[in-house]
Amino acid sequence: MKKTITLLVAGLFAVTSFTTLNAQDCKTKLSLFAENAKAKNYAEAETQLNELRTDCPSVSSAIYAYGERIYKAKLKKATDKKAVAEELIKLYRDRIANVPAKTKKGDVLGDIGTLMVDYKIGDVKSQYDVFDEAFKTDLVNFKNPKSLYQYFELYYSMYQTGDSGVLLENLIQKFEELTEKFESESERLAKTKNELIAKKESGQELTSKEKRKEKVADTNIKAIAIFSGNMEALIEKVSTCETLIPLFRKNFDANRSNSLWLKRAAGRLDAKGCDEDPLFVELVEAVDALEPSANSKRYLAGIYERKGNLTRAEEYLNQSLDMEKDPIKKARLLYKIASKAKKRGQKSKARKYYLDAVKNNPSLGGAYLKIAQLYASSVNQCGKDEFTKRAGYWKAAEMARKAGQVDPSLKSIANRTVDSYMKSAPSKADVFSRGLKSGASIPLNCWIGGSVRIPNL
C-alpha cells in the first residue's frame, strides 16, 4: 500500500514537473518568436508561429498579434493573395477560440469579413454571416467603418437579388441600426478630439501618445464620413418619399407602441425631406406622446413653423435644446436645426445655430463649411460695388479655413473651398488699385454684419 502511494505521488510529481516544463518551453518559444517577428525575420518567425499554434495555442495573445503582422506582410508580397488571406482568417479564428479573454471578438470578426469580401472568399451569405455575428455578439468592438459599410453593402446585395428573404423594411431597419452605430462612433471620436483641442488651445503640447490618438481619431472620423456617405448613397436608390410613406403607413398601426420604430420612421422621413406628409405628423405626435425626446420636440417645432404658429414652434425648439444634455448630441441637433434654416433661406438663423453647434462640439468642422457657403452665397448683398461685394469671399474663406483647422479630416475639401473663394475675391492688383493694403477693414453691410480684413495676398 505504501509502495502504491509512493508511486502515485512520484507520478503526480512527474506530471507536474512535465507540465511546468512545457509551460516554460512555451514561454521560451514565444520569446524567440517575438524577437524574430519584431526584427521582421518573418520566414523564421512563421515556422515558430506554426509550432506555437500547435503546441502552445493558449499561452499568449501575442502569438496571434505577431502572427497577424507576419501574414499581413506576406499578403503584400504574395502572388496568390487569396490563399494568404485564408491563412490569416484561420489565424483570426484560432485567436477567438484560444485566447477569447484577450480578443475583441467584434473587431476580429470584422477583419475576417473584410478579408472575405476583399479577396472573394465564400459567397455573399457566408460573408454577411460573419459581419452579422460581430454585430450581434460584440457590437461595442465591431466599429471599423469599412467593415460596417461592407456589412450593409452585403445586405443591400441580398435585398437586390430578391432570393434571400430581405424585404425593403428589413433593409431600412438595418440602415437605421448602422446609422446609429456610425453616430455613436462619431460621438466617441468627437469627445476624444475635443479633449485634445482644448489642451492645444490652452497652450499645452500634446504627448506622443496623444498625437497618435489624435491621428487615429482623424483617420476614423474621415473614414466614417466616407463609408456612412457610401451607405447613404445605396439606400438613396430605394428609399424615397414614394417608397417610405406607404411602407411606414402599412406598419404604423402595428408599431404605435414601439418607440424605437416610431423614432426611426420619423427620423427617416425627416432625413429624406418627407416631413410635410401627414404621416410624418402622426409619427411625431405618437412618438412624442410615448417617449418625448429632443428630436420629437424639434420635429414638432418644424411642424408648427410650417403652420405659421411661430410662437409654438419656438417653444418646442427651446424644449428640444433643453432636453438634450450631451454636448455632442446637442451639437448634432443644433446642426440639423441650422441646416433646416439654411434650406429655408434663413441665413442669419442658420449661422447662429451652426455657431452654437461648434460651441458644443469644437471639432465639428462641417458647421464652419456651411457658414462659409452662407457667406459666399450672400456676397452680392453685402457691398456697394464689385470690389466690396467680392470682399465677402474673404470672410467665406476664413470660415472654410477654420473647418480644416478643427477637423483635419475635412482639410482637403476645406483647402479646395478656400482656394475657390480666394480666386473669386479681389486680387492683389484690385487691392492696390483701390489704394488699400493688407489688414485694411472692409465693412460687410448685410446680414453677415461686421467687417473683413484684407488678407496678405
Short mmCIF file of C-alpha atoms in Angstrom, two decimals:
data_model
loop_
_atom_site.label_atom_id
_atom_site.label_comp_id
_atom_site.label_asym_id
_atom_site.label_seq_id
_atom_site.Cartn_x
_atom_site.Cartn_y
_atom_site.Cartn_z
CA MET A 1 0.00 0.00 0.00
CA LYS A 2 2.81 2.37 0.98
CA LYS A 3 4.58 1.47 -2.24
CA THR A 4 1.45 2.29 -4.25
CA ILE A 5 1.06 5.68 -2.58
CA THR A 6 4.74 6.42 -3.12
CA LEU A 7 4.46 5.57 -6.80
CA LEU A 8 1.28 7.70 -7.13
CA VAL A 9 2.93 10.72 -5.51
CA ALA A 10 6.00 10.24 -7.66
CA GLY A 11 3.79 10.03 -10.72
CA LEU A 12 1.93 13.22 -9.82
CA PHE A 13 5.24 14.97 -9.21
CA ALA A 14 6.47 13.82 -12.61
CA VAL A 15 3.28 15.08 -14.33
CA THR A 16 3.54 18.44 -12.52
CA SER A 17 7.18 18.81 -13.46
CA PHE A 18 6.40 17.86 -17.07
CA THR A 19 3.54 20.41 -17.23
CA THR A 20 5.71 23.16 -15.73
CA LEU A 21 8.49 22.32 -18.14
CA ASN A 22 6.08 22.54 -21.08
CA ALA A 23 4.80 25.93 -19.90
CA GLN A 24 8.38 27.13 -19.61
CA ASP A 25 9.18 25.77 -23.07
CA CYS A 26 6.18 27.64 -24.44
CA LYS A 27 7.36 30.89 -22.91
CA THR A 28 10.85 30.37 -24.29
CA LYS A 29 9.50 29.60 -27.77
CA LEU A 30 7.23 32.63 -27.56
CA SER A 31 10.13 34.89 -26.60
CA LEU A 32 12.27 33.70 -29.53
CA PHE A 33 9.32 34.03 -31.90
CA ALA A 34 8.55 37.57 -30.72
CA GLU A 35 12.18 38.64 -31.27
CA ASN A 36 12.11 37.39 -34.86
CA ALA A 37 8.72 38.96 -35.54
CA LYS A 38 9.87 42.34 -34.16
CA ALA A 39 13.03 42.15 -36.26
CA LYS A 40 10.90 41.25 -39.32
CA ASN A 41 12.64 37.89 -39.74
CA TYR A 42 9.29 36.66 -40.96
CA ALA A 43 10.40 33.41 -42.65
CA GLU A 44 11.87 32.04 -39.41
CA ALA A 45 9.11 33.59 -37.34
CA GLU A 46 6.43 31.85 -39.42
CA THR A 47 7.95 28.43 -38.66
CA GLN A 48 7.97 29.29 -34.96
CA LEU A 49 4.41 30.58 -35.25
CA ASN A 50 3.20 27.25 -36.61
CA GLU A 51 4.90 25.40 -33.74
CA LEU A 52 3.36 27.70 -31.15
CA ARG A 53 -0.11 27.35 -32.66
CA THR A 54 0.25 23.56 -32.46
CA ASP A 55 1.99 23.16 -29.10
CA CYS A 56 1.03 26.27 -27.10
CA PRO A 57 -2.09 27.80 -28.69
CA SER A 58 -3.37 29.40 -25.47
CA VAL A 59 -0.14 30.61 -23.90
CA SER A 60 -0.49 34.24 -25.01
CA SER A 61 -2.43 36.55 -27.34
CA ALA A 62 0.99 37.74 -28.57
CA ILE A 63 1.14 34.62 -30.77
CA TYR A 64 -1.77 35.96 -32.78
CA ALA A 65 -0.79 39.63 -32.65
CA TYR A 66 2.67 38.91 -34.10
CA GLY A 67 1.18 36.27 -36.39
CA GLU A 68 -1.09 38.95 -37.84
CA ARG A 69 1.98 41.06 -38.67
CA ILE A 70 3.59 38.10 -40.43
CA TYR A 71 0.59 37.29 -42.60
CA LYS A 72 -0.11 40.93 -43.45
CA ALA A 73 3.48 41.34 -44.63
CA LYS A 74 3.19 38.08 -46.56
CA LEU A 75 -0.10 39.24 -48.10
CA LYS A 76 1.53 42.34 -49.58
CA LYS A 77 4.10 40.28 -51.50
CA ALA A 78 2.02 37.21 -52.34
CA THR A 79 1.02 36.32 -55.88
CA ASP A 80 -1.78 34.11 -54.55
CA LYS A 81 -3.27 36.67 -52.16
CA LYS A 82 -6.47 34.71 -51.62
CA ALA A 83 -4.52 31.75 -50.16
CA VAL A 84 -2.64 34.01 -47.74
CA ALA A 85 -5.89 35.77 -46.79
CA GLU A 86 -7.37 32.36 -45.94
CA GLU A 87 -4.34 31.63 -43.73
CA LEU A 88 -4.85 34.95 -41.94
CA ILE A 89 -8.56 34.16 -41.45
CA LYS A 90 -7.58 30.82 -39.89
CA LEU A 91 -5.20 32.67 -37.54
CA TYR A 92 -8.01 35.06 -36.52
CA ARG A 93 -10.41 32.18 -35.86
CA ASP A 94 -7.75 30.39 -33.78
CA ARG A 95 -7.32 33.55 -31.75
CA ILE A 96 -11.05 33.75 -31.00
CA ALA A 97 -11.03 30.07 -29.96
CA ASN A 98 -7.80 30.00 -27.93
CA VAL A 99 -7.48 33.40 -26.23
CA PRO A 100 -11.08 34.70 -26.05
CA ALA A 101 -10.45 36.80 -22.92
CA LYS A 102 -7.74 38.73 -24.76
CA THR A 103 -9.65 39.10 -28.01
CA LYS A 104 -12.06 41.81 -29.16
CA LYS A 105 -14.34 39.43 -30.98
CA GLY A 106 -16.30 42.08 -32.88
CA ASP A 107 -13.13 43.66 -34.19
CA VAL A 108 -11.58 40.34 -35.26
CA LEU A 109 -14.78 39.09 -36.91
CA GLY A 110 -14.96 42.40 -38.77
CA ASP A 111 -11.43 41.80 -40.06
CA ILE A 112 -12.39 38.27 -41.15
CA GLY A 113 -15.44 39.57 -43.01
CA THR A 114 -13.43 42.28 -44.76
CA LEU A 115 -10.81 39.76 -45.90
CA MET A 116 -13.57 37.52 -47.22
CA VAL A 117 -15.10 40.38 -49.20
CA ASP A 118 -11.82 41.86 -50.43
CA TYR A 119 -10.42 38.50 -51.59
CA LYS A 120 -13.71 36.95 -52.72
CA ILE A 121 -13.70 34.13 -50.16
CA GLY A 122 -17.10 32.46 -49.74
CA ASP A 123 -20.45 33.62 -51.08
CA VAL A 124 -22.39 36.75 -50.15
CA LYS A 125 -24.39 34.97 -47.42
CA SER A 126 -21.32 33.47 -45.69
CA GLN A 127 -19.58 36.85 -45.81
CA TYR A 128 -22.66 38.56 -44.40
CA ASP A 129 -22.99 35.99 -41.62
CA VAL A 130 -19.51 36.81 -40.28
CA PHE A 131 -20.35 40.52 -40.01
CA ASP A 132 -23.77 39.68 -38.59
CA GLU A 133 -22.16 37.60 -35.84
CA ALA A 134 -19.90 40.54 -34.98
CA PHE A 135 -22.89 42.89 -34.92
CA LYS A 136 -25.00 40.60 -32.73
CA THR A 137 -22.35 39.29 -30.31
CA ASP A 138 -19.91 42.19 -29.82
CA LEU A 139 -21.29 45.44 -31.22
CA VAL A 140 -19.05 47.54 -28.95
CA ASN A 141 -15.90 46.29 -30.69
CA PHE A 142 -17.43 45.98 -34.16
CA LYS A 143 -16.60 49.52 -35.22
CA ASN A 144 -14.27 49.55 -38.23
CA PRO A 145 -16.03 51.94 -40.67
CA LYS A 146 -15.16 49.84 -43.73
CA SER A 147 -16.47 46.65 -42.09
CA LEU A 148 -19.69 48.36 -41.04
CA TYR A 149 -20.24 49.57 -44.60
CA GLN A 150 -19.45 46.15 -46.11
CA TYR A 151 -21.97 44.59 -43.72
CA PHE A 152 -24.68 46.88 -45.09
CA GLU A 153 -23.49 46.54 -48.69
CA LEU A 154 -23.85 42.74 -48.49
CA TYR A 155 -27.34 43.07 -47.01
CA TYR A 156 -28.25 45.50 -49.79
CA SER A 157 -26.97 42.97 -52.34
CA MET A 158 -29.14 40.27 -50.72
CA TYR A 159 -32.13 42.63 -50.96
CA GLN A 160 -31.38 43.36 -54.62
CA THR A 161 -31.17 39.72 -55.66
CA GLY A 162 -34.53 39.03 -54.02
CA ASP A 163 -33.69 35.43 -53.15
CA SER A 164 -32.62 35.86 -49.51
CA GLY A 165 -35.91 36.97 -47.95
CA VAL A 166 -34.65 40.53 -47.32
CA LEU A 167 -37.55 42.99 -47.69
CA LEU A 168 -37.34 46.76 -48.05
CA GLU A 169 -38.46 47.22 -44.45
CA ASN A 170 -35.62 44.89 -43.31
CA LEU A 171 -33.13 46.89 -45.35
CA ILE A 172 -34.29 50.20 -43.89
CA GLN A 173 -34.12 48.79 -40.37
CA LYS A 174 -30.55 47.60 -40.98
CA PHE A 175 -29.68 51.02 -42.36
CA GLU A 176 -31.06 52.73 -39.26
CA GLU A 177 -29.18 50.35 -36.95
CA LEU A 178 -25.90 51.01 -38.71
CA THR A 179 -26.54 54.75 -38.91
CA GLU A 180 -26.94 54.74 -35.14
CA LYS A 181 -23.68 52.81 -34.82
CA PHE A 182 -21.83 55.27 -37.05
CA GLU A 183 -23.27 58.14 -35.00
CA SER A 184 -22.21 56.61 -31.67
CA GLU A 185 -18.68 56.10 -33.02
CA SER A 186 -18.61 59.69 -34.28
CA GLU A 187 -19.64 60.91 -30.83
CA ARG A 188 -16.92 58.86 -29.16
CA LEU A 189 -14.25 60.19 -31.53
CA ALA A 190 -15.52 63.77 -31.22
CA LYS A 191 -15.12 63.63 -27.45
CA THR A 192 -11.54 62.42 -27.90
CA LYS A 193 -10.83 65.20 -30.39
CA ASN A 194 -12.40 67.90 -28.25
CA GLU A 195 -10.25 66.95 -25.25
CA LEU A 196 -7.13 67.29 -27.40
CA ILE A 197 -8.31 70.54 -28.99
CA ALA A 198 -8.91 72.01 -25.52
CA LYS A 199 -5.41 71.00 -24.44
CA LYS A 200 -3.80 72.59 -27.51
CA GLU A 201 -5.86 75.76 -27.16
CA SER A 202 -4.67 76.09 -23.56
CA GLY A 203 -1.11 76.25 -24.91
CA GLN A 204 -0.06 72.74 -23.84
CA GLU A 205 1.88 70.38 -26.08
CA LEU A 206 0.35 67.00 -26.88
CA THR A 207 2.35 63.97 -25.76
CA SER A 208 3.49 61.48 -28.41
CA LYS A 209 0.72 59.13 -27.23
CA GLU A 210 -1.87 61.89 -27.58
CA LYS A 211 -0.61 62.74 -31.08
CA ARG A 212 -1.08 59.11 -32.11
CA LYS A 213 -4.52 59.17 -30.52
CA GLU A 214 -5.39 62.31 -32.48
CA LYS A 215 -4.14 60.77 -35.74
CA VAL A 216 -6.23 57.63 -35.20
CA ALA A 217 -9.30 59.75 -34.38
CA ASP A 218 -8.81 61.90 -37.51
CA THR A 219 -8.40 58.81 -39.70
CA ASN A 220 -11.55 57.20 -38.34
CA ILE A 221 -13.61 60.39 -38.48
CA LYS A 222 -12.71 60.70 -42.16
CA ALA A 223 -13.46 57.02 -42.77
CA ILE A 224 -16.86 57.32 -41.07
CA ALA A 225 -17.72 60.29 -43.29
CA ILE A 226 -16.78 58.31 -46.41
CA PHE A 227 -18.38 54.98 -45.57
CA SER A 228 -21.55 56.34 -43.97
CA GLY A 229 -21.88 58.51 -47.08
CA ASN A 230 -21.48 55.42 -49.28
CA MET A 231 -24.16 53.67 -47.23
CA GLU A 232 -26.47 56.65 -47.66
CA ALA A 233 -25.86 56.55 -51.42
CA LEU A 234 -27.00 52.91 -51.54
CA ILE A 235 -30.19 53.45 -49.55
CA GLU A 236 -30.90 56.58 -51.62
CA LYS A 237 -31.72 54.35 -54.59
CA VAL A 238 -34.60 52.59 -52.86
CA SER A 239 -35.52 54.93 -50.02
CA THR A 240 -37.66 57.78 -51.35
CA CYS A 241 -40.79 59.51 -50.07
CA GLU A 242 -42.73 57.45 -52.62
CA THR A 243 -41.46 54.16 -51.17
CA LEU A 244 -41.14 55.12 -47.50
CA ILE A 245 -44.56 56.67 -46.86
CA PRO A 246 -46.64 53.63 -47.99
CA LEU A 247 -44.24 51.29 -46.18
CA PHE A 248 -44.42 53.16 -42.88
CA ARG A 249 -48.15 53.70 -43.25
CA LYS A 250 -48.65 49.95 -43.66
CA ASN A 251 -46.66 49.19 -40.48
CA PHE A 252 -47.76 52.18 -38.39
CA ASP A 253 -50.68 50.63 -36.52
CA ALA A 254 -48.65 47.56 -35.53
CA ASN A 255 -45.90 49.80 -34.13
CA ARG A 256 -47.86 52.53 -32.34
CA SER A 257 -46.37 51.43 -29.00
CA ASN A 258 -42.89 50.73 -30.38
CA SER A 259 -40.99 53.93 -29.62
CA LEU A 260 -37.82 52.77 -31.39
CA TRP A 261 -39.70 52.02 -34.61
CA LEU A 262 -41.54 55.35 -34.40
CA LYS A 263 -38.30 57.28 -33.86
CA ARG A 264 -36.58 55.59 -36.76
CA ALA A 265 -39.54 56.07 -39.09
CA ALA A 266 -39.89 59.76 -38.20
CA GLY A 267 -36.13 60.25 -38.48
CA ARG A 268 -36.02 58.63 -41.93
CA LEU A 269 -38.89 60.76 -43.25
CA ASP A 270 -37.23 63.86 -41.83
CA ALA A 271 -33.87 62.96 -43.38
CA LYS A 272 -35.47 62.35 -46.77
CA GLY A 273 -37.43 65.61 -46.73
CA CYS A 274 -40.79 63.83 -46.41
CA ASP A 275 -41.68 65.87 -43.33
CA GLU A 276 -44.63 67.65 -44.95
CA ASP A 277 -46.61 64.44 -45.37
CA PRO A 278 -49.47 63.91 -42.87
CA LEU A 279 -47.89 60.58 -41.86
CA PHE A 280 -44.85 62.42 -40.52
CA VAL A 281 -47.09 64.49 -38.25
CA GLU A 282 -48.83 61.34 -36.99
CA LEU A 283 -45.49 59.62 -36.32
CA VAL A 284 -44.12 62.62 -34.44
CA GLU A 285 -47.21 63.01 -32.30
CA ALA A 286 -47.16 59.29 -31.49
CA VAL A 287 -43.50 59.18 -30.50
CA ASP A 288 -43.76 62.41 -28.50
CA ALA A 289 -46.72 61.03 -26.55
CA LEU A 290 -44.95 57.73 -25.93
CA GLU A 291 -41.35 58.84 -25.33
CA PRO A 292 -40.71 62.60 -25.69
CA SER A 293 -37.18 63.43 -26.81
CA ALA A 294 -35.11 66.32 -28.10
CA ASN A 295 -35.73 65.11 -31.64
CA SER A 296 -39.51 64.76 -31.23
CA LYS A 297 -39.67 68.33 -29.93
CA ARG A 298 -37.54 69.51 -32.87
CA TYR A 299 -39.92 67.80 -35.29
CA LEU A 300 -42.90 69.46 -33.59
CA ALA A 301 -41.17 72.84 -33.87
CA GLY A 302 -40.88 72.32 -37.62
CA ILE A 303 -44.49 71.25 -37.92
CA TYR A 304 -45.76 74.36 -36.10
CA GLU A 305 -43.43 76.62 -38.05
CA ARG A 306 -44.95 75.33 -41.30
CA LYS A 307 -48.40 76.01 -39.84
CA GLY A 308 -47.32 79.59 -39.21
CA ASN A 309 -47.53 79.27 -35.43
CA LEU A 310 -44.05 80.67 -34.76
CA THR A 311 -44.63 81.15 -31.02
CA ARG A 312 -45.47 77.48 -30.53
CA ALA A 313 -42.61 76.48 -32.84
CA GLU A 314 -40.14 78.46 -30.75
CA GLU A 315 -41.47 76.84 -27.56
CA TYR A 316 -40.88 73.36 -28.95
CA LEU A 317 -37.45 74.32 -30.26
CA ASN A 318 -36.40 75.57 -26.83
CA GLN A 319 -37.76 72.39 -25.23
CA SER A 320 -35.74 70.36 -27.70
CA LEU A 321 -32.50 72.12 -26.83
CA ASP A 322 -33.21 72.00 -23.10
CA MET A 323 -33.83 68.25 -23.19
CA GLU A 324 -30.52 67.37 -24.85
CA LYS A 325 -27.76 67.42 -22.24
CA ASP A 326 -24.96 65.59 -24.03
CA PRO A 327 -22.88 68.27 -25.83
CA ILE A 328 -22.01 66.08 -28.82
CA LYS A 329 -25.63 65.05 -29.37
CA LYS A 330 -26.72 68.64 -28.79
CA ALA A 331 -24.26 69.81 -31.45
CA ARG A 332 -25.77 67.34 -33.92
CA LEU A 333 -29.25 68.60 -33.02
CA LEU A 334 -28.19 72.24 -33.49
CA TYR A 335 -26.55 71.33 -36.80
CA LYS A 336 -29.83 69.82 -38.05
CA ILE A 337 -31.79 72.88 -36.91
CA ALA A 338 -29.27 75.12 -38.70
CA SER A 339 -29.44 73.06 -41.88
CA LYS A 340 -33.24 73.28 -41.94
CA ALA A 341 -32.99 77.07 -41.52
CA LYS A 342 -30.37 77.24 -44.29
CA LYS A 343 -32.63 75.27 -46.61
CA ARG A 344 -35.46 77.74 -45.92
CA GLY A 345 -33.16 80.70 -46.69
CA GLN A 346 -32.99 81.85 -43.04
CA LYS A 347 -29.30 82.64 -43.24
CA SER A 348 -28.81 84.58 -40.02
CA LYS A 349 -30.71 81.97 -38.02
CA ALA A 350 -28.75 79.17 -39.66
CA ARG A 351 -25.42 80.83 -38.78
CA LYS A 352 -26.50 81.23 -35.15
CA TYR A 353 -27.29 77.54 -34.78
CA TYR A 354 -24.16 76.42 -36.66
CA LEU A 355 -22.03 78.50 -34.28
CA ASP A 356 -23.93 77.11 -31.28
CA ALA A 357 -23.21 73.63 -32.63
CA VAL A 358 -19.46 74.37 -32.72
CA LYS A 359 -19.59 75.67 -29.14
CA ASN A 360 -20.92 72.29 -28.05
CA ASN A 361 -18.62 70.28 -30.31
CA PRO A 362 -15.47 72.27 -31.21
CA SER A 363 -14.33 69.62 -33.71
CA LEU A 364 -17.49 69.95 -35.84
CA GLY A 365 -15.74 71.48 -38.83
CA GLY A 366 -18.71 70.85 -41.10
CA ALA A 367 -20.56 73.71 -39.38
CA TYR A 368 -17.84 76.17 -40.43
CA LEU A 369 -18.07 74.92 -44.02
CA LYS A 370 -21.82 75.54 -44.01
CA ILE A 371 -21.30 79.10 -42.70
CA ALA A 372 -18.72 79.63 -45.46
CA GLN A 373 -21.35 78.60 -48.01
CA LEU A 374 -23.86 81.02 -46.48
CA TYR A 375 -21.36 83.87 -46.74
CA ALA A 376 -20.34 83.01 -50.30
CA SER A 377 -23.99 82.90 -51.39
CA SER A 378 -24.56 86.40 -49.96
CA VAL A 379 -21.68 88.44 -51.41
CA ASN A 380 -23.88 90.33 -53.85
CA GLN A 381 -25.96 91.64 -50.94
CA CYS A 382 -23.00 92.81 -48.89
CA GLY A 383 -21.33 95.61 -50.82
CA LYS A 384 -21.98 98.80 -52.75
CA ASP A 385 -19.74 97.93 -55.71
CA GLU A 386 -17.95 94.99 -57.30
CA PHE A 387 -14.91 95.25 -55.02
CA THR A 388 -16.78 95.41 -51.70
CA LYS A 389 -19.16 92.67 -52.81
CA ARG A 390 -16.34 90.30 -53.72
CA ALA A 391 -14.61 91.11 -50.42
CA GLY A 392 -17.24 88.88 -48.82
CA TYR A 393 -15.38 85.88 -50.27
CA TRP A 394 -12.51 86.61 -47.85
CA LYS A 395 -14.95 86.17 -44.98
CA ALA A 396 -16.20 82.94 -46.53
CA ALA A 397 -12.60 81.74 -46.92
CA GLU A 398 -11.95 82.45 -43.21
CA MET A 399 -14.78 80.14 -42.22
CA ALA A 400 -13.71 77.39 -44.63
CA ARG A 401 -10.15 77.60 -43.29
CA LYS A 402 -11.46 77.10 -39.74
CA ALA A 403 -13.20 73.91 -40.85
CA GLY A 404 -9.88 72.33 -41.82
CA GLN A 405 -8.19 73.58 -38.65
CA VAL A 406 -10.64 71.96 -36.22
CA ASP A 407 -11.28 68.85 -38.30
CA PRO A 408 -8.24 67.60 -40.27
CA SER A 409 -10.45 65.01 -41.96
CA LEU A 410 -12.01 67.98 -43.82
CA LYS A 411 -8.68 69.59 -44.66
CA SER A 412 -8.71 68.59 -48.31
CA ILE A 413 -12.21 69.88 -49.06
CA ALA A 414 -11.63 72.92 -46.83
CA ASN A 415 -8.45 73.82 -48.76
CA ARG A 416 -10.22 73.46 -52.11
CA THR A 417 -13.06 75.63 -50.84
CA VAL A 418 -10.63 78.30 -49.58
CA ASP A 419 -8.81 78.31 -52.93
CA SER A 420 -12.10 78.70 -54.79
CA TYR A 421 -13.24 81.61 -52.63
CA MET A 422 -9.85 83.34 -52.76
CA LYS A 423 -9.96 83.20 -56.59
CA SER A 424 -13.37 84.87 -56.51
CA ALA A 425 -12.22 87.56 -54.04
CA PRO A 426 -10.41 90.75 -55.12
CA SER A 427 -6.86 90.16 -56.37
CA LYS A 428 -3.68 91.86 -55.18
CA ALA A 429 -3.92 94.18 -58.18
CA ASP A 430 -7.52 95.06 -57.28
CA VAL A 431 -6.49 95.94 -53.74
CA PHE A 432 -3.59 98.07 -55.00
CA SER A 433 -5.80 99.91 -57.48
CA ARG A 434 -8.11 100.88 -54.61
CA GLY A 435 -5.17 102.30 -52.67
CA LEU A 436 -5.64 99.76 -49.90
CA LYS A 437 -3.24 97.50 -48.03
CA SER A 438 -3.33 94.17 -46.24
CA GLY A 439 -5.07 94.49 -42.87
CA ALA A 440 -7.46 97.20 -44.02
CA SER A 441 -11.04 96.63 -42.91
CA ILE A 442 -13.92 96.33 -45.38
CA PRO A 443 -17.45 96.62 -43.86
CA LEU A 444 -19.99 93.93 -44.75
CA ASN A 445 -23.24 95.84 -44.99
CA CYS A 446 -25.73 92.98 -44.97
CA TRP A 447 -27.00 90.23 -42.67
CA ILE A 448 -23.41 89.00 -42.16
CA GLY A 449 -22.53 92.22 -40.38
CA GLY A 450 -19.16 93.38 -39.09
CA SER A 451 -16.26 93.60 -41.47
CA VAL A 452 -13.47 91.60 -43.08
CA ARG A 453 -9.77 92.41 -43.14
CA ILE A 454 -7.85 92.26 -46.39
CA PRO A 455 -5.51 89.25 -46.09
CA ASN A 456 -1.85 89.10 -47.16
CA LEU A 457 -2.03 88.44 -50.89
#
